[in-house]
C-alpha cells in the first residue's frame, strides 16, 4: 500500500463485517463495521466529485472529534482532495485565517454555531464555495447537510460506479494528502504539508510499537486536527484494523473507559498527571488501614519493578508480595482504566519518572516518544520490547537523527514533510 486511500479499501475488503468504530447513541454503544464505513466514505466522496471537487482541492474540516470527522477526512482523500483540519476551539478569525491561507474551497462544519463563528469572515474567503453541515442545514447560506451530499453521491455512483476509484488512481504517493496547522508559537499558524508517502512511512515505522489488531480497542477523544490523533491514531487504527470508540464528552472519559475497556491508550501527559494526582488524593483521604495497605503495595511493586527493569531476578518472597499487592491494589486500579490497558502512549511533554514508574509497576506501561508535525508525528519512540522510563526511546526505523553543534535536533527520513 502506497497511499492513505489504500488503507480503508484494503481493510473493508478483508474484514468487512468486523467492528471499525463505536459511537454512543441514545445512551447505548452502536457499532459500525468496516464495510459500513467503506460504503459511507465512497458515497460522500462521490457526492463531492459530483459537486466539483477535484485533484488537489483543499477541503477543511471544523468540528469535534466524531465519526463524521473520520469519514469526511477519508472521503476528501478518496475524492482526490487535500484534507485540512481546523481546531473547533479556534475563534472565527483564527479559523478564517486557516481557510484563507489553505485556499480551501469546501468546509465540512459541525453545526450552525460553528458556521456562525466564521460567517462574518466569509466575504474575505472567495475560494470557499461550499459549506456542508454535519448537524442541520442552513439554506440561507446554501449549506447542505452531510446526509444530502451522501445521497447525491449514492445517485452519482449509480451513474458512474468507478468515479471514486478513478479519482483515487489519479493520486500519486508524493501528492500532498493532509495539511496540519501548527500552534503558531512563532507567529501565525503554519500549514505543514504531509504527503501520502509521509503518512504511510510513519505508519510502517509505528509497527515497531508491537502487535495491534482487531482484538485491541482504542479510543478517540483528542482533536483530529492534531497530528497525534490523526496519524498514530486515526490512520493507524485503519492500518492495523483496530476498532475505536468515540468519547463525546471528555468530562466523563473515565466512565467511558470502564465501558469501552481499551487495550491501547494514547494521550497527552496532563491526563496521566491528573490521574496520578487523583489517585494520591484518594489515598490521602482513605482510612489509615487502607492508606497503609496501598503504600506498602506501592513500595513492593516499585521495588520489584526496578529489579526487573535492571535485569536482576526478582527474589521469590518479593514475587509473592508483588502478587498480593497486585490482587489487593493494582488490579482494582487497572479496572478504573477498563481493566485491559497494557500500553499507554504519551508525547508533547515529559512525564516525571515518579509517575512513569508508578504506572509501570501497576502493569500499565507508558511509552513516551518525541516528534513534531513536520515529521508526521514521531521520530523516536519507546516500544514494548525496548523501554527505558524517562526517555523518549530510540530513533524509529529508517529515521536518522543528529544533534547539531548548536543543540538543534536534525531529522532525516521519509516522514519529513514537504518543504522542510
mmCIF file of C-alpha atoms in Angstrom:
data_model
loop_
_atom_site.group_PDB
_atom_site.id
_atom_site.type_symbol
_atom_site.label_atom_id
_atom_site.label_comp_id
_atom_site.label_asym_id
_atom_site.label_seq_id
_atom_site.Cartn_x
_atom_site.Cartn_y
_atom_site.Cartn_z
ATOM 1 C CA UNK A 1 0.000 0.000 0.000
ATOM 2 C CA UNK A 2 1.404 3.378 -1.056
ATOM 3 C CA UNK A 3 -1.399 5.849 -0.327
ATOM 4 C CA UNK A 4 -3.680 6.620 2.594
ATOM 5 C CA UNK A 5 -6.644 5.807 0.375
ATOM 6 C CA UNK A 6 -5.415 2.208 0.129
ATOM 7 C CA UNK A 7 -5.943 1.691 3.876
ATOM 8 C CA UNK A 8 -9.739 1.651 4.005
ATOM 9 C CA UNK A 9 -10.114 -0.135 0.671
ATOM 10 C CA UNK A 10 -7.885 -2.929 1.967
ATOM 11 C CA UNK A 11 -9.431 -3.106 5.426
ATOM 12 C CA UNK A 12 -13.022 -3.206 4.180
ATOM 13 C CA UNK A 13 -12.124 -5.883 1.643
ATOM 14 C CA UNK A 14 -10.549 -8.299 4.141
ATOM 15 C CA UNK A 15 -12.673 -7.529 7.229
ATOM 16 C CA UNK A 16 -15.993 -6.063 6.012
ATOM 17 C CA UNK A 17 -18.045 -7.340 8.956
ATOM 18 C CA UNK A 18 -15.678 -6.529 11.808
ATOM 19 C CA UNK A 19 -16.231 -3.519 14.027
ATOM 20 C CA UNK A 20 -14.445 -0.357 12.929
ATOM 21 C CA UNK A 21 -15.957 2.280 15.217
ATOM 22 C CA UNK A 22 -18.296 2.501 18.175
ATOM 23 C CA UNK A 23 -20.439 5.559 18.830
ATOM 24 C CA UNK A 24 -22.676 6.295 21.810
ATOM 25 C CA UNK A 25 -26.196 6.916 20.544
ATOM 26 C CA UNK A 26 -29.177 7.373 22.873
ATOM 27 C CA UNK A 27 -27.137 6.094 25.801
ATOM 28 C CA UNK A 28 -26.007 2.902 24.055
ATOM 29 C CA UNK A 29 -22.915 1.997 22.069
ATOM 30 C CA UNK A 30 -23.583 1.312 18.392
ATOM 31 C CA UNK A 31 -21.015 -0.459 16.221
ATOM 32 C CA UNK A 32 -20.134 0.454 12.621
ATOM 33 C CA UNK A 33 -18.325 -2.166 10.554
ATOM 34 C CA UNK A 34 -15.505 -1.569 8.097
ATOM 35 C CA UNK A 35 -17.981 -2.379 5.333
ATOM 36 C CA UNK A 36 -20.365 0.295 6.651
ATOM 37 C CA UNK A 37 -17.594 2.895 6.736
ATOM 38 C CA UNK A 38 -16.340 1.983 3.254
ATOM 39 C CA UNK A 39 -19.877 2.382 1.868
ATOM 40 C CA UNK A 40 -20.407 5.746 3.551
ATOM 41 C CA UNK A 41 -16.997 7.156 2.607
ATOM 42 C CA UNK A 42 -17.465 6.106 -1.006
ATOM 43 C CA UNK A 43 -20.841 7.825 -1.241
ATOM 44 C CA UNK A 44 -19.628 11.067 0.364
ATOM 45 C CA UNK A 45 -16.586 11.103 -1.919
ATOM 46 C CA UNK A 46 -18.818 10.566 -4.950
ATOM 47 C CA UNK A 47 -21.074 13.395 -3.786
ATOM 48 C CA UNK A 48 -18.059 15.684 -3.526
ATOM 49 C CA UNK A 49 -16.878 14.728 -7.017
ATOM 50 C CA UNK A 50 -20.379 15.365 -8.371
ATOM 51 C CA UNK A 51 -20.237 18.845 -6.834
ATOM 52 C CA UNK A 52 -16.919 19.623 -8.487
ATOM 53 C CA UNK A 53 -14.187 18.594 -6.038
ATOM 54 C CA UNK A 54 -11.115 17.543 -7.980
ATOM 55 C CA UNK A 55 -7.472 16.620 -7.599
ATOM 56 C CA UNK A 56 -5.594 18.798 -5.127
ATOM 57 C CA UNK A 57 -8.598 20.826 -3.950
ATOM 58 C CA UNK A 58 -8.286 21.863 -0.304
ATOM 59 C CA UNK A 59 -11.176 20.825 1.933
ATOM 60 C CA UNK A 60 -11.255 21.920 5.573
ATOM 61 C CA UNK A 61 -12.931 20.121 8.481
ATOM 62 C CA UNK A 62 -14.115 22.092 11.516
ATOM 63 C CA UNK A 63 -15.723 20.110 14.319
ATOM 64 C CA UNK A 64 -15.349 17.977 17.406
ATOM 65 C CA UNK A 65 -13.808 14.511 17.311
ATOM 66 C CA UNK A 66 -16.710 12.490 15.935
ATOM 67 C CA UNK A 67 -17.367 9.719 13.424
ATOM 68 C CA UNK A 68 -18.275 12.406 10.882
ATOM 69 C CA UNK A 69 -14.743 13.853 11.168
ATOM 70 C CA UNK A 70 -13.212 10.491 10.337
ATOM 71 C CA UNK A 71 -15.450 9.664 7.376
ATOM 72 C CA UNK A 72 -15.229 13.174 5.878
ATOM 73 C CA UNK A 73 -11.430 13.065 6.146
ATOM 74 C CA UNK A 74 -11.313 9.743 4.310
ATOM 75 C CA UNK A 75 -13.848 10.938 1.730
ATOM 76 C CA UNK A 76 -11.784 14.056 0.923
ATOM 77 C CA UNK A 77 -8.745 11.884 0.202
ATOM 78 C CA UNK A 78 -10.778 9.431 -1.865
ATOM 79 C CA UNK A 79 -12.140 12.290 -3.960
ATOM 80 C CA UNK A 80 -8.543 13.317 -4.688
ATOM 81 C CA UNK A 81 -8.599 16.353 -2.400
ATOM 82 C CA UNK A 82 -6.331 17.570 0.385
ATOM 83 C CA UNK A 83 -7.745 17.441 3.920
ATOM 84 C CA UNK A 84 -7.178 20.434 6.233
ATOM 85 C CA UNK A 85 -8.075 20.147 9.918
ATOM 86 C CA UNK A 86 -9.259 23.128 11.993
ATOM 87 C CA UNK A 87 -9.442 23.001 15.791
ATOM 88 C CA UNK A 88 -13.052 23.517 16.920
ATOM 89 C CA UNK A 89 -11.876 25.716 19.792
ATOM 90 C CA UNK A 90 -10.368 28.367 17.498
ATOM 91 C CA UNK A 91 -12.029 31.745 17.189
ATOM 92 C CA UNK A 92 -13.851 32.651 13.985
ATOM 93 C CA UNK A 93 -10.961 34.855 12.900
ATOM 94 C CA UNK A 94 -8.398 32.101 13.540
ATOM 95 C CA UNK A 95 -10.473 29.555 11.616
ATOM 96 C CA UNK A 96 -10.945 32.023 8.763
ATOM 97 C CA UNK A 97 -7.173 32.549 8.618
ATOM 98 C CA UNK A 98 -6.642 28.817 8.020
ATOM 99 C CA UNK A 99 -9.428 28.690 5.417
ATOM 100 C CA UNK A 100 -7.861 31.621 3.595
ATOM 101 C CA UNK A 101 -4.233 30.505 3.927
ATOM 102 C CA UNK A 102 -5.046 26.977 2.701
ATOM 103 C CA UNK A 103 -7.285 28.240 -0.137
ATOM 104 C CA UNK A 104 -9.972 25.817 0.998
ATOM 105 C CA UNK A 105 -12.857 25.582 -1.445
ATOM 106 C CA UNK A 106 -15.015 23.354 0.785
ATOM 107 C CA UNK A 107 -15.685 23.263 4.507
ATOM 108 C CA UNK A 108 -17.207 20.426 6.499
ATOM 109 C CA UNK A 109 -18.537 22.063 9.652
ATOM 110 C CA UNK A 110 -20.166 20.503 12.703
ATOM 111 C CA UNK A 111 -23.195 22.741 13.199
ATOM 112 C CA UNK A 112 -24.678 26.184 12.657
ATOM 113 C CA UNK A 113 -22.930 27.524 15.786
ATOM 114 C CA UNK A 114 -19.526 26.804 14.232
ATOM 115 C CA UNK A 115 -20.717 28.188 10.902
ATOM 116 C CA UNK A 116 -21.951 31.397 12.554
ATOM 117 C CA UNK A 117 -18.496 31.794 14.067
ATOM 118 C CA UNK A 118 -16.875 32.209 10.648
ATOM 119 C CA UNK A 119 -19.848 33.886 8.926
ATOM 120 C CA UNK A 120 -18.506 37.447 9.397
ATOM 121 C CA UNK A 121 -15.316 36.468 7.575
ATOM 122 C CA UNK A 122 -16.924 34.759 4.555
ATOM 123 C CA UNK A 123 -16.577 37.829 2.300
ATOM 124 C CA UNK A 124 -12.783 37.538 2.518
ATOM 125 C CA UNK A 125 -12.889 33.851 1.555
ATOM 126 C CA UNK A 126 -13.695 33.915 -2.195
ATOM 127 C CA UNK A 127 -12.270 30.418 -2.700
ATOM 128 C CA UNK A 128 -14.730 28.894 -0.212
ATOM 129 C CA UNK A 129 -17.723 27.959 -2.305
ATOM 130 C CA UNK A 130 -19.433 25.230 -0.245
ATOM 131 C CA UNK A 131 -20.055 24.572 3.461
ATOM 132 C CA UNK A 132 -21.522 21.202 4.480
ATOM 133 C CA UNK A 133 -23.084 20.773 7.921
ATOM 134 C CA UNK A 134 -22.988 17.545 9.911
ATOM 135 C CA UNK A 135 -25.943 18.644 12.036
ATOM 136 C CA UNK A 136 -28.821 20.567 10.485
ATOM 137 C CA UNK A 137 -28.857 22.712 7.357
ATOM 138 C CA UNK A 138 -28.517 26.409 6.535
ATOM 139 C CA UNK A 139 -30.488 27.140 3.337
ATOM 140 C CA UNK A 140 -29.776 30.865 3.628
ATOM 141 C CA UNK A 141 -26.073 30.208 3.103
ATOM 142 C CA UNK A 142 -26.692 27.300 0.725
ATOM 143 C CA UNK A 143 -25.091 24.952 3.272
ATOM 144 C CA UNK A 144 -26.448 21.427 2.748
ATOM 145 C CA UNK A 145 -26.424 18.623 5.282
ATOM 146 C CA UNK A 146 -23.832 15.844 5.026
ATOM 147 C CA UNK A 147 -26.633 13.302 4.523
ATOM 148 C CA UNK A 148 -27.723 15.181 1.406
ATOM 149 C CA UNK A 149 -24.216 15.063 -0.059
ATOM 150 C CA UNK A 150 -24.105 11.341 0.703
ATOM 151 C CA UNK A 151 -27.444 10.764 -1.070
ATOM 152 C CA UNK A 152 -26.209 12.703 -4.086
ATOM 153 C CA UNK A 153 -23.109 10.516 -4.055
ATOM 154 C CA UNK A 154 -25.201 7.347 -3.999
ATOM 155 C CA UNK A 155 -27.032 8.579 -7.121
ATOM 156 C CA UNK A 156 -23.731 9.528 -8.774
ATOM 157 C CA UNK A 157 -22.335 6.039 -8.157
ATOM 158 C CA UNK A 158 -25.332 4.504 -9.909
ATOM 159 C CA UNK A 159 -24.498 6.575 -12.980
ATOM 160 C CA UNK A 160 -20.720 6.255 -12.730
ATOM 161 C CA UNK A 161 -19.719 3.356 -10.422
ATOM 162 C CA UNK A 162 -15.992 3.896 -10.934
ATOM 163 C CA UNK A 163 -15.852 7.639 -10.242
ATOM 164 C CA UNK A 164 -14.184 7.335 -6.831
ATOM 165 C CA UNK A 165 -11.815 4.592 -7.966
ATOM 166 C CA UNK A 166 -10.752 6.832 -10.853
ATOM 167 C CA UNK A 167 -10.137 9.782 -8.546
ATOM 168 C CA UNK A 168 -8.004 7.565 -6.288
ATOM 169 C CA UNK A 169 -5.927 6.271 -9.183
ATOM 170 C CA UNK A 170 -5.109 9.848 -10.158
ATOM 171 C CA UNK A 171 -3.478 10.452 -6.755
ATOM 172 C CA UNK A 172 0.282 9.846 -6.508
ATOM 173 C CA UNK A 173 2.135 8.896 -3.304
ATOM 174 C CA UNK A 174 4.124 12.153 -3.475
ATOM 175 C CA UNK A 175 0.978 14.286 -3.594
ATOM 176 C CA UNK A 176 0.039 16.294 -0.513
ATOM 177 C CA UNK A 177 -2.648 14.431 1.442
ATOM 178 C CA UNK A 178 -3.210 16.499 4.577
ATOM 179 C CA UNK A 179 -2.313 19.946 5.843
ATOM 180 C CA UNK A 180 -1.884 20.263 9.606
ATOM 181 C CA UNK A 181 -1.534 23.726 11.062
ATOM 182 C CA UNK A 182 0.942 24.202 13.895
ATOM 183 C CA UNK A 183 0.068 26.140 17.028
ATOM 184 C CA UNK A 184 1.680 29.337 15.792
ATOM 185 C CA UNK A 185 4.163 29.787 18.642
ATOM 186 C CA UNK A 186 6.455 31.757 16.306
ATOM 187 C CA UNK A 187 3.779 33.817 14.573
ATOM 188 C CA UNK A 188 0.601 32.814 12.727
ATOM 189 C CA UNK A 189 -0.100 29.065 12.402
ATOM 190 C CA UNK A 190 1.819 27.455 9.561
ATOM 191 C CA UNK A 191 0.428 24.671 7.409
ATOM 192 C CA UNK A 192 2.576 21.544 7.367
ATOM 193 C CA UNK A 193 2.273 19.696 4.050
ATOM 194 C CA UNK A 194 2.268 15.927 4.565
ATOM 195 C CA UNK A 195 2.176 13.636 1.564
ATOM 196 C CA UNK A 196 0.624 10.207 1.257
ATOM 197 C CA UNK A 197 4.144 8.777 1.334
ATOM 198 C CA UNK A 198 4.980 10.672 4.539
ATOM 199 C CA UNK A 199 1.954 9.266 6.350
ATOM 200 C CA UNK A 200 2.398 5.721 5.079
ATOM 201 C CA UNK A 201 6.071 5.783 6.129
ATOM 202 C CA UNK A 202 5.069 6.840 9.654
ATOM 203 C CA UNK A 203 2.531 4.016 9.890
ATOM 204 C CA UNK A 204 5.132 1.481 8.808
ATOM 205 C CA UNK A 205 7.580 2.837 11.402
ATOM 206 C CA UNK A 206 4.947 2.613 14.143
ATOM 207 C CA UNK A 207 4.701 -1.125 13.541
ATOM 208 C CA UNK A 208 7.779 -1.218 15.781
ATOM 209 C CA UNK A 209 5.495 -0.434 18.745
ATOM 210 C CA UNK A 210 4.395 -4.039 18.755
ATOM 211 C CA UNK A 211 1.429 -6.070 17.521
ATOM 212 C CA UNK A 212 -2.037 -4.499 17.378
ATOM 213 C CA UNK A 213 -5.071 -5.878 15.596
ATOM 214 C CA UNK A 214 -8.854 -6.298 15.767
ATOM 215 C CA UNK A 215 -8.573 -7.836 19.238
ATOM 216 C CA UNK A 216 -7.436 -4.472 20.572
ATOM 217 C CA UNK A 217 -9.643 -1.487 21.347
ATOM 218 C CA UNK A 218 -8.666 2.183 21.216
ATOM 219 C CA UNK A 219 -10.398 5.477 21.930
ATOM 220 C CA UNK A 220 -10.971 8.736 20.059
ATOM 221 C CA UNK A 221 -11.064 11.892 22.154
ATOM 222 C CA UNK A 222 -8.140 14.158 21.231
ATOM 223 C CA UNK A 223 -8.610 16.676 18.361
ATOM 224 C CA UNK A 224 -8.334 15.011 14.963
ATOM 225 C CA UNK A 225 -6.835 18.242 13.631
ATOM 226 C CA UNK A 226 -3.709 17.376 15.692
ATOM 227 C CA UNK A 227 -1.041 15.144 14.153
ATOM 228 C CA UNK A 228 -1.030 12.798 17.167
ATOM 229 C CA UNK A 229 -4.672 11.769 16.914
ATOM 230 C CA UNK A 230 -4.691 11.939 13.127
ATOM 231 C CA UNK A 231 -1.768 9.667 12.157
ATOM 232 C CA UNK A 232 -0.792 7.369 15.085
ATOM 233 C CA UNK A 233 -4.478 7.396 15.989
ATOM 234 C CA UNK A 234 -6.967 7.649 13.122
ATOM 235 C CA UNK A 235 -4.882 6.297 10.226
ATOM 236 C CA UNK A 236 -3.014 3.711 12.284
ATOM 237 C CA UNK A 237 -6.299 2.226 13.551
ATOM 238 C CA UNK A 238 -7.320 1.548 9.954
ATOM 239 C CA UNK A 239 -3.841 0.254 9.083
ATOM 240 C CA UNK A 240 -3.957 -2.224 11.990
ATOM 241 C CA UNK A 241 -7.697 -2.981 11.892
ATOM 242 C CA UNK A 242 -8.170 -1.790 15.486
ATOM 243 C CA UNK A 243 -11.739 -0.829 16.471
ATOM 244 C CA UNK A 244 -12.094 2.519 18.213
ATOM 245 C CA UNK A 245 -14.783 4.218 20.264
ATOM 246 C CA UNK A 246 -15.576 7.937 20.154
ATOM 247 C CA UNK A 247 -15.720 9.699 23.518
ATOM 248 C CA UNK A 248 -18.187 12.533 23.036
ATOM 249 C CA UNK A 249 -17.846 14.060 26.498
ATOM 250 C CA UNK A 250 -14.290 14.465 27.773
ATOM 251 C CA UNK A 251 -15.562 15.112 31.311
ATOM 252 C CA UNK A 252 -16.765 11.510 31.547
ATOM 253 C CA UNK A 253 -13.740 9.860 29.995
ATOM 254 C CA UNK A 254 -13.134 7.538 32.974
ATOM 255 C CA UNK A 255 -16.747 6.348 32.876
ATOM 256 C CA UNK A 256 -16.431 5.669 29.148
ATOM 257 C CA UNK A 257 -13.109 3.875 29.672
ATOM 258 C CA UNK A 258 -14.778 1.430 32.052
ATOM 259 C CA UNK A 259 -17.335 0.648 29.349
ATOM 260 C CA UNK A 260 -15.024 0.679 26.326
ATOM 261 C CA UNK A 261 -12.213 -1.168 28.132
ATOM 262 C CA UNK A 262 -9.390 -0.022 25.792
ATOM 263 C CA UNK A 263 -6.205 -2.045 25.452
ATOM 264 C CA UNK A 264 -4.035 0.730 23.990
ATOM 265 C CA UNK A 265 -4.477 4.335 25.031
ATOM 266 C CA UNK A 266 -2.729 7.428 23.640
ATOM 267 C CA UNK A 267 -2.888 10.793 25.321
ATOM 268 C CA UNK A 268 -1.008 13.874 26.433
ATOM 269 C CA UNK A 269 0.971 13.890 29.723
ATOM 270 C CA UNK A 270 -1.602 16.051 31.511
ATOM 271 C CA UNK A 271 -4.126 13.187 31.501
ATOM 272 C CA UNK A 272 -1.699 10.844 33.275
ATOM 273 C CA UNK A 273 -0.597 13.554 35.678
ATOM 274 C CA UNK A 274 -4.199 14.309 36.640
ATOM 275 C CA UNK A 275 -4.962 10.602 37.063
ATOM 276 C CA UNK A 276 -1.915 10.168 39.322
ATOM 277 C CA UNK A 277 -2.829 13.246 41.363
ATOM 278 C CA UNK A 278 -6.361 11.915 41.810
ATOM 279 C CA UNK A 279 -5.043 8.528 42.971
ATOM 280 C CA UNK A 280 -2.731 10.169 45.516
ATOM 281 C CA UNK A 281 -5.545 12.402 46.784
ATOM 282 C CA UNK A 282 -7.835 9.415 47.293
ATOM 283 C CA UNK A 283 -5.083 7.562 49.143
ATOM 284 C CA UNK A 284 -4.550 10.527 51.456
ATOM 285 C CA UNK A 285 -8.263 10.714 52.258
ATOM 286 C CA UNK A 286 -8.624 6.948 52.863
ATOM 287 C CA UNK A 287 -8.717 5.314 56.282
ATOM 288 C CA UNK A 288 -5.331 4.706 57.978
ATOM 289 C CA UNK A 289 -5.559 0.964 57.294
ATOM 290 C CA UNK A 290 -6.377 1.341 53.586
ATOM 291 C CA UNK A 291 -3.702 4.019 53.184
ATOM 292 C CA UNK A 292 -1.093 1.746 54.775
ATOM 293 C CA UNK A 293 -2.090 -1.197 52.562
ATOM 294 C CA UNK A 294 -1.785 0.978 49.440
ATOM 295 C CA UNK A 295 1.599 2.432 50.393
ATOM 296 C CA UNK A 296 3.007 -0.999 51.228
ATOM 297 C CA UNK A 297 1.703 -2.422 47.955
ATOM 298 C CA UNK A 298 3.181 0.512 46.041
ATOM 299 C CA UNK A 299 6.594 0.110 47.691
ATOM 300 C CA UNK A 300 6.661 -3.618 46.905
ATOM 301 C CA UNK A 301 5.598 -3.105 43.292
ATOM 302 C CA UNK A 302 8.126 -0.326 42.680
ATOM 303 C CA UNK A 303 10.970 -2.381 44.199
ATOM 304 C CA UNK A 304 10.162 -5.473 42.151
ATOM 305 C CA UNK A 305 9.695 -3.427 39.012
ATOM 306 C CA UNK A 306 13.068 -1.677 39.384
ATOM 307 C CA UNK A 307 14.834 -5.030 39.770
ATOM 308 C CA UNK A 308 13.045 -6.445 36.757
ATOM 309 C CA UNK A 309 13.891 -3.432 34.572
ATOM 310 C CA UNK A 310 17.539 -3.697 35.662
ATOM 311 C CA UNK A 311 17.689 -7.318 34.555
ATOM 312 C CA UNK A 312 18.058 -8.583 38.115
ATOM 313 C CA UNK A 313 15.987 -11.663 39.080
ATOM 314 C CA UNK A 314 13.183 -10.813 41.496
ATOM 315 C CA UNK A 315 13.535 -12.955 44.687
ATOM 316 C CA UNK A 316 10.619 -15.323 45.214
ATOM 317 C CA UNK A 317 9.488 -13.706 48.513
ATOM 318 C CA UNK A 318 9.232 -10.361 46.696
ATOM 319 C CA UNK A 319 7.385 -12.042 43.813
ATOM 320 C CA UNK A 320 4.809 -13.374 46.274
ATOM 321 C CA UNK A 321 4.472 -9.949 47.873
ATOM 322 C CA UNK A 322 4.041 -8.353 44.465
ATOM 323 C CA UNK A 323 1.309 -10.825 43.542
ATOM 324 C CA UNK A 324 -0.506 -9.963 46.755
ATOM 325 C CA UNK A 325 -0.072 -6.241 46.077
ATOM 326 C CA UNK A 326 -1.479 -6.684 42.601
ATOM 327 C CA UNK A 327 -4.507 -8.583 43.892
ATOM 328 C CA UNK A 328 -5.235 -6.101 46.686
ATOM 329 C CA UNK A 329 -4.460 -2.795 44.950
ATOM 330 C CA UNK A 330 -3.311 -2.695 41.352
ATOM 331 C CA UNK A 331 -5.925 -4.963 39.807
ATOM 332 C CA UNK A 332 -8.549 -2.543 41.135
ATOM 333 C CA UNK A 333 -6.561 0.404 39.851
ATOM 334 C CA UNK A 334 -6.384 -1.078 36.350
ATOM 335 C CA UNK A 335 -10.150 -1.564 36.493
ATOM 336 C CA UNK A 336 -10.520 2.235 36.685
ATOM 337 C CA UNK A 337 -8.990 2.350 33.181
ATOM 338 C CA UNK A 338 -11.180 -0.515 31.968
ATOM 339 C CA UNK A 339 -9.039 -3.378 33.228
ATOM 340 C CA UNK A 340 -7.385 -4.221 29.906
ATOM 341 C CA UNK A 341 -4.918 -1.393 29.198
ATOM 342 C CA UNK A 342 -1.465 -2.821 28.585
ATOM 343 C CA UNK A 343 0.109 0.196 26.905
ATOM 344 C CA UNK A 344 -0.239 3.963 27.154
ATOM 345 C CA UNK A 345 1.450 6.241 24.608
ATOM 346 C CA UNK A 346 2.400 9.796 25.545
ATOM 347 C CA UNK A 347 4.197 12.697 23.869
ATOM 348 C CA UNK A 348 4.191 16.519 23.633
ATOM 349 C CA UNK A 349 5.893 16.979 27.033
ATOM 350 C CA UNK A 350 7.866 14.872 29.554
ATOM 351 C CA UNK A 351 6.264 12.981 32.436
ATOM 352 C CA UNK A 352 8.048 12.742 35.779
ATOM 353 C CA UNK A 353 9.894 9.490 36.452
ATOM 354 C CA UNK A 354 7.850 9.022 39.643
ATOM 355 C CA UNK A 355 4.616 8.814 37.626
ATOM 356 C CA UNK A 356 6.155 6.624 34.897
ATOM 357 C CA UNK A 357 7.470 4.136 37.471
ATOM 358 C CA UNK A 358 4.135 4.049 39.278
ATOM 359 C CA UNK A 359 2.115 3.158 36.174
ATOM 360 C CA UNK A 360 4.749 0.664 35.019
ATOM 361 C CA UNK A 361 4.733 -1.053 38.416
ATOM 362 C CA UNK A 362 0.917 -1.128 38.255
ATOM 363 C CA UNK A 363 1.073 -3.066 34.974
ATOM 364 C CA UNK A 364 0.307 -0.165 32.627
ATOM 365 C CA UNK A 365 3.397 0.913 30.714
ATOM 366 C CA UNK A 366 3.563 4.483 29.390
ATOM 367 C CA UNK A 367 5.576 4.620 26.159
ATOM 368 C CA UNK A 368 6.981 8.104 25.659
ATOM 369 C CA UNK A 369 8.044 9.406 22.284
ATOM 370 C CA UNK A 370 9.336 12.544 20.612
ATOM 371 C CA UNK A 371 8.495 14.217 17.343
ATOM 372 C CA UNK A 372 6.629 17.048 15.690
ATOM 373 C CA UNK A 373 4.084 17.707 12.979
ATOM 374 C CA UNK A 374 6.884 18.188 10.432
ATOM 375 C CA UNK A 375 7.977 14.543 10.771
ATOM 376 C CA UNK A 376 4.422 13.132 10.584
ATOM 377 C CA UNK A 377 4.385 12.836 14.421
ATOM 378 C CA UNK A 378 7.037 10.522 15.923
ATOM 379 C CA UNK A 379 10.717 10.245 15.084
ATOM 380 C CA UNK A 380 11.695 8.455 18.331
ATOM 381 C CA UNK A 381 9.607 6.149 20.492
ATOM 382 C CA UNK A 382 9.909 3.617 23.257
ATOM 383 C CA UNK A 383 8.467 0.232 22.331
ATOM 384 C CA UNK A 384 7.006 -2.579 24.407
ATOM 385 C CA UNK A 385 10.114 -4.669 23.878
ATOM 386 C CA UNK A 386 12.605 -1.851 24.406
ATOM 387 C CA UNK A 387 11.591 0.725 27.011
ATOM 388 C CA UNK A 388 13.652 2.998 29.203
ATOM 389 C CA UNK A 389 11.471 5.014 31.522
ATOM 390 C CA UNK A 390 12.211 8.718 31.466
ATOM 391 C CA UNK A 391 13.472 8.640 27.875
ATOM 392 C CA UNK A 392 11.780 9.249 24.526
ATOM 393 C CA UNK A 393 13.144 5.998 23.127
ATOM 394 C CA UNK A 394 15.274 5.297 20.086
ATOM 395 C CA UNK A 395 15.014 6.575 16.542
ATOM 396 C CA UNK A 396 12.284 4.817 14.570
ATOM 397 C CA UNK A 397 13.304 2.594 11.623
ATOM 398 C CA UNK A 398 14.565 4.471 8.543
ATOM 399 C CA UNK A 399 14.998 7.666 10.581
ATOM 400 C CA UNK A 400 18.330 9.440 11.010
ATOM 401 C CA UNK A 401 18.806 11.850 13.931
ATOM 402 C CA UNK A 402 21.791 14.092 14.610
ATOM 403 C CA UNK A 403 22.413 16.817 17.169
ATOM 404 C CA UNK A 404 23.841 19.958 15.568
ATOM 405 C CA UNK A 405 26.633 21.960 17.193
ATOM 406 C CA UNK A 406 24.107 24.498 18.473
ATOM 407 C CA UNK A 407 21.952 21.724 20.012
ATOM 408 C CA UNK A 408 19.303 21.643 17.311
ATOM 409 C CA UNK A 409 17.832 18.187 16.633
ATOM 410 C CA UNK A 410 18.190 17.302 12.962
ATOM 411 C CA UNK A 411 15.950 14.625 11.455
ATOM 412 C CA UNK A 412 16.140 12.943 8.073
ATOM 413 C CA UNK A 413 13.825 10.268 6.706
ATOM 414 C CA UNK A 414 10.732 9.513 4.617
ATOM 415 C CA UNK A 415 8.367 11.084 7.168
ATOM 416 C CA UNK A 416 9.817 14.599 6.910
ATOM 417 C CA UNK A 417 7.253 16.970 5.408
ATOM 418 C CA UNK A 418 7.487 18.600 2.022
ATOM 419 C CA UNK A 419 9.392 21.873 2.004
ATOM 420 C CA UNK A 420 11.090 21.341 5.358
#
